[in-house]
Amino acid sequence: AALYIWKGGLGIPGGIAGGFLAAYVILRRRGLSKSAFADSVAPGIAVAQAIGRLGNWFNQELFGRPTTLPWGLRIDPDNRDAVAGAMAYQPTFLYELLWNLGVALLVTVADRRYRLGGGRVFALYLAAYAVGRIWIEALRIDDATMFFGLRLNDYVMGVVLIGALVFLRMRRGVGREIVVEPAAVDAGERPHPDPEPSTSPERQS
């Protein structure tokens, strides 16, 4: 099911992977820094993920186990066949919304304080997001592809977490890249050479 992208595929992880594949092609053609691009979009991706989780609330989907907690989510009977008789459920999408906002704040503060750069901002985002997603997957009760008792996303996030931590370790001590942009020349305008200094004596009046 993970490969059936016309049926959803990996959802958010698949969307991020596909988006970065397209960005990689464009950045490579234009000769731009791929790591600097990844670092710059990391906080925005986390915020976008947080906003996207609001759709789960409107659709009453991807909620967690039944709960008696005061912030438990009330689900309409038509959408809660998984556990008969239960009324309130763990609002896992709310947990992920708040977690992603925290991730956006974390990577922003860390980059400003430690001037990470070199792809480490994006790697920190991946590591932090993966930790939260693994926790949230343990609370969810919706149907999912299972392998050896774990959901598919558990394995995906485990690989992402390990890869991000290895990258951060390997890039330890690497400073932020300096991105130099060529000076832009307005369309239709051509640079004029400096006028040559006059060698003839000035006329006296």
mmCIF file with all atom_site columns, N, CA and C in Angstrom, residues 11 18 23 27 46-47 63 65 67 73 77 80 87 104 124 126 136 139 147 153 165 173 198 205:
data_model
loop_
_atom_site.group_PDB
_atom_site.id
_atom_site.type_symbol
_atom_site.label_atom_id
_atom_site.label_alt_id
_atom_site.label_comp_id
_atom_site.label_asym_id
_atom_site.label_entity_id
_atom_site.label_seq_id
_atom_site.pdbx_PDB_ins_code
_atom_site.Cartn_x
_atom_site.Cartn_y
_atom_site.Cartn_z
_atom_site.occupancy
_atom_site.B_iso_or_equiv
_atom_site.pdbx_formal_charge
_atom_site.auth_seq_id
_atom_site.auth_comp_id
_atom_site.auth_asym_id
_atom_site.auth_atom_id
_atom_site.pdbx_PDB_model_num
ATOM 1  N N  . GLY A 1 11  ? 1.316   9.235  2.616   1.00 0.00 ? 11  GLY A N  1
ATOM 2  C CA . GLY A 1 11  ? 0.752   10.454 3.166   1.00 0.00 ? 11  GLY A CA 1
ATOM 3  C C  . GLY A 1 11  ? 1.774   11.572 3.236   1.00 0.00 ? 11  GLY A C  1
ATOM 4  N N  . GLY A 1 18  ? 8.407   13.378 -2.257  1.00 0.00 ? 18  GLY A N  1
ATOM 5  C CA . GLY A 1 18  ? 8.152   13.755 -3.641  1.00 0.00 ? 18  GLY A CA 1
ATOM 6  C C  . GLY A 1 18  ? 8.471   15.208 -3.918  1.00 0.00 ? 18  GLY A C  1
ATOM 7  N N  . ALA A 1 23  ? 12.277  19.349 -6.131  1.00 0.00 ? 23  ALA A N  1
ATOM 8  C CA . ALA A 1 23  ? 13.153  20.484 -5.820  1.00 0.00 ? 23  ALA A CA 1
ATOM 9  C C  . ALA A 1 23  ? 14.607  20.162 -6.144  1.00 0.00 ? 23  ALA A C  1
ATOM 10 N N  . LEU A 1 27  ? 16.931  22.530 -8.414  1.00 0.00 ? 27  LEU A N  1
ATOM 11 C CA . LEU A 1 27  ? 18.134  23.128 -7.818  1.00 0.00 ? 27  LEU A CA 1
ATOM 12 C C  . LEU A 1 27  ? 19.398  22.664 -8.533  1.00 0.00 ? 27  LEU A C  1
ATOM 13 N N  . ALA A 1 46  ? 7.196   22.134 8.864   1.00 0.00 ? 46  ALA A N  1
ATOM 14 C CA . ALA A 1 46  ? 6.615   21.739 10.151  1.00 0.00 ? 46  ALA A CA 1
ATOM 15 C C  . ALA A 1 46  ? 5.323   22.501 10.430  1.00 0.00 ? 46  ALA A C  1
ATOM 16 N N  . VAL A 1 47  ? 5.310   23.796 10.144  1.00 0.00 ? 47  VAL A N  1
ATOM 17 C CA . VAL A 1 47  ? 4.090   24.590 10.345  1.00 0.00 ? 47  VAL A CA 1
ATOM 18 C C  . VAL A 1 47  ? 2.994   24.131 9.391   1.00 0.00 ? 47  VAL A C  1
ATOM 19 N N  . PHE A 1 63  ? -7.931  9.410  14.673  1.00 0.00 ? 63  PHE A N  1
ATOM 20 C CA . PHE A 1 63  ? -7.910  9.619  16.120  1.00 0.00 ? 63  PHE A CA 1
ATOM 21 C C  . PHE A 1 63  ? -7.301  8.395  16.794  1.00 0.00 ? 63  PHE A C  1
ATOM 22 N N  . ARG A 1 65  ? -6.784  5.965  20.656  1.00 0.00 ? 65  ARG A N  1
ATOM 23 C CA . ARG A 1 65  ? -7.524  5.025  21.480  1.00 0.00 ? 65  ARG A CA 1
ATOM 24 C C  . ARG A 1 65  ? -8.572  5.747  22.331  1.00 0.00 ? 65  ARG A C  1
ATOM 25 N N  . THR A 1 67  ? -10.415 7.241  25.493  1.00 0.00 ? 67  THR A N  1
ATOM 26 C CA . THR A 1 67  ? -9.805  7.875  26.651  1.00 0.00 ? 67  THR A CA 1
ATOM 27 C C  . THR A 1 67  ? -10.872 8.526  27.516  1.00 0.00 ? 67  THR A C  1
ATOM 28 N N  . LEU A 1 73  ? -11.581 13.524 22.425  1.00 0.00 ? 73  LEU A N  1
ATOM 29 C CA . LEU A 1 73  ? -12.326 13.985 21.249  1.00 0.00 ? 73  LEU A CA 1
ATOM 30 C C  . LEU A 1 73  ? -13.622 13.203 21.107  1.00 0.00 ? 73  LEU A C  1
ATOM 31 N N  . PRO A 1 77  ? -21.044 8.625  15.923  1.00 0.00 ? 77  PRO A N  1
ATOM 32 C CA . PRO A 1 77  ? -21.138 7.154  15.849  1.00 0.00 ? 77  PRO A CA 1
ATOM 33 C C  . PRO A 1 77  ? -20.737 6.586  14.494  1.00 0.00 ? 77  PRO A C  1
ATOM 34 N N  . ARG A 1 80  ? -16.857 6.025  14.392  1.00 0.00 ? 80  ARG A N  1
ATOM 35 C CA . ARG A 1 80  ? -16.131 5.380  15.492  1.00 0.00 ? 80  ARG A CA 1
ATOM 36 C C  . ARG A 1 80  ? -16.527 3.914  15.639  1.00 0.00 ? 80  ARG A C  1
ATOM 37 N N  . MET A 1 87  ? -16.913 6.785  23.550  1.00 0.00 ? 87  MET A N  1
ATOM 38 C CA . MET A 1 87  ? -17.413 8.106  23.177  1.00 0.00 ? 87  MET A CA 1
ATOM 39 C C  . MET A 1 87  ? -16.289 9.082  22.882  1.00 0.00 ? 87  MET A C  1
ATOM 40 N N  . ALA A 1 104 ? 8.938   23.282 14.722  1.00 0.00 ? 104 ALA A N  1
ATOM 41 C CA . ALA A 1 104 ? 9.265   24.506 13.980  1.00 0.00 ? 104 ALA A CA 1
ATOM 42 C C  . ALA A 1 104 ? 10.005  25.497 14.867  1.00 0.00 ? 104 ALA A C  1
ATOM 43 N N  . LEU A 1 124 ? 17.693  18.080 11.733  1.00 0.00 ? 124 LEU A N  1
ATOM 44 C CA . LEU A 1 124 ? 17.114  18.231 13.070  1.00 0.00 ? 124 LEU A CA 1
ATOM 45 C C  . LEU A 1 124 ? 15.596  18.179 13.008  1.00 0.00 ? 124 LEU A C  1
ATOM 46 N N  . LEU A 1 126 ? 13.825  16.545 10.740  1.00 0.00 ? 126 LEU A N  1
ATOM 47 C CA . LEU A 1 126 ? 13.462  15.152 10.486  1.00 0.00 ? 126 LEU A CA 1
ATOM 48 C C  . LEU A 1 126 ? 13.534  14.318 11.757  1.00 0.00 ? 126 LEU A C  1
ATOM 49 N N  . ILE A 1 136 ? 3.042   9.119  18.348  1.00 0.00 ? 136 ILE A N  1
ATOM 50 C CA . ILE A 1 136 ? 1.645   9.270  17.963  1.00 0.00 ? 136 ILE A CA 1
ATOM 51 C C  . ILE A 1 136 ? 1.121   8.010  17.280  1.00 0.00 ? 136 ILE A C  1
ATOM 52 N N  . LEU A 1 139 ? -0.489  5.533  19.456  1.00 0.00 ? 139 LEU A N  1
ATOM 53 C CA . LEU A 1 139 ? -1.797  5.866  20.015  1.00 0.00 ? 139 LEU A CA 1
ATOM 54 C C  . LEU A 1 139 ? -2.932  5.656  19.022  1.00 0.00 ? 139 LEU A C  1
ATOM 55 N N  . PHE A 1 147 ? 3.605   -4.772 9.973   1.00 0.00 ? 147 PHE A N  1
ATOM 56 C CA . PHE A 1 147 ? 4.685   -5.734 9.810   1.00 0.00 ? 147 PHE A CA 1
ATOM 57 C C  . PHE A 1 147 ? 5.218   -6.089 11.192  1.00 0.00 ? 147 PHE A C  1
ATOM 58 N N  . ASN A 1 153 ? 4.425   3.070  9.197   1.00 0.00 ? 153 ASN A N  1
ATOM 59 C CA . ASN A 1 153 ? 5.034   4.369  9.495   1.00 0.00 ? 153 ASN A CA 1
ATOM 60 C C  . ASN A 1 153 ? 6.048   4.293  10.633  1.00 0.00 ? 153 ASN A C  1
ATOM 61 N N  . LEU A 1 165 ? 20.029  11.328 12.554  1.00 0.00 ? 165 LEU A N  1
ATOM 62 C CA . LEU A 1 165 ? 21.031  11.368 13.621  1.00 0.00 ? 165 LEU A CA 1
ATOM 63 C C  . LEU A 1 165 ? 22.433  11.090 13.085  1.00 0.00 ? 165 LEU A C  1
ATOM 64 N N  . GLY A 1 173 ? 30.207  20.241 13.454  1.00 0.00 ? 173 GLY A N  1
ATOM 65 C CA . GLY A 1 173 ? 31.271  21.216 13.283  1.00 0.00 ? 173 GLY A CA 1
ATOM 66 C C  . GLY A 1 173 ? 31.258  21.937 11.960  1.00 0.00 ? 173 GLY A C  1
ATOM 67 N N  . SER A 1 198 ? 39.851  62.107 -19.214 1.00 0.00 ? 198 SER A N  1
ATOM 68 C CA . SER A 1 198 ? 40.307  62.970 -20.312 1.00 0.00 ? 198 SER A CA 1
ATOM 69 C C  . SER A 1 198 ? 41.779  63.306 -20.140 1.00 0.00 ? 198 SER A C  1
ATOM 70 N N  . SER A 1 205 ? 39.255  79.915 -19.600 1.00 0.00 ? 205 SER A N  1
ATOM 71 C CA . SER A 1 205 ? 38.396  80.998 -20.095 1.00 0.00 ? 205 SER A CA 1
ATOM 72 C C  . SER A 1 205 ? 39.031  82.342 -19.802 1.00 0.00 ? 205 SER A C  1
#
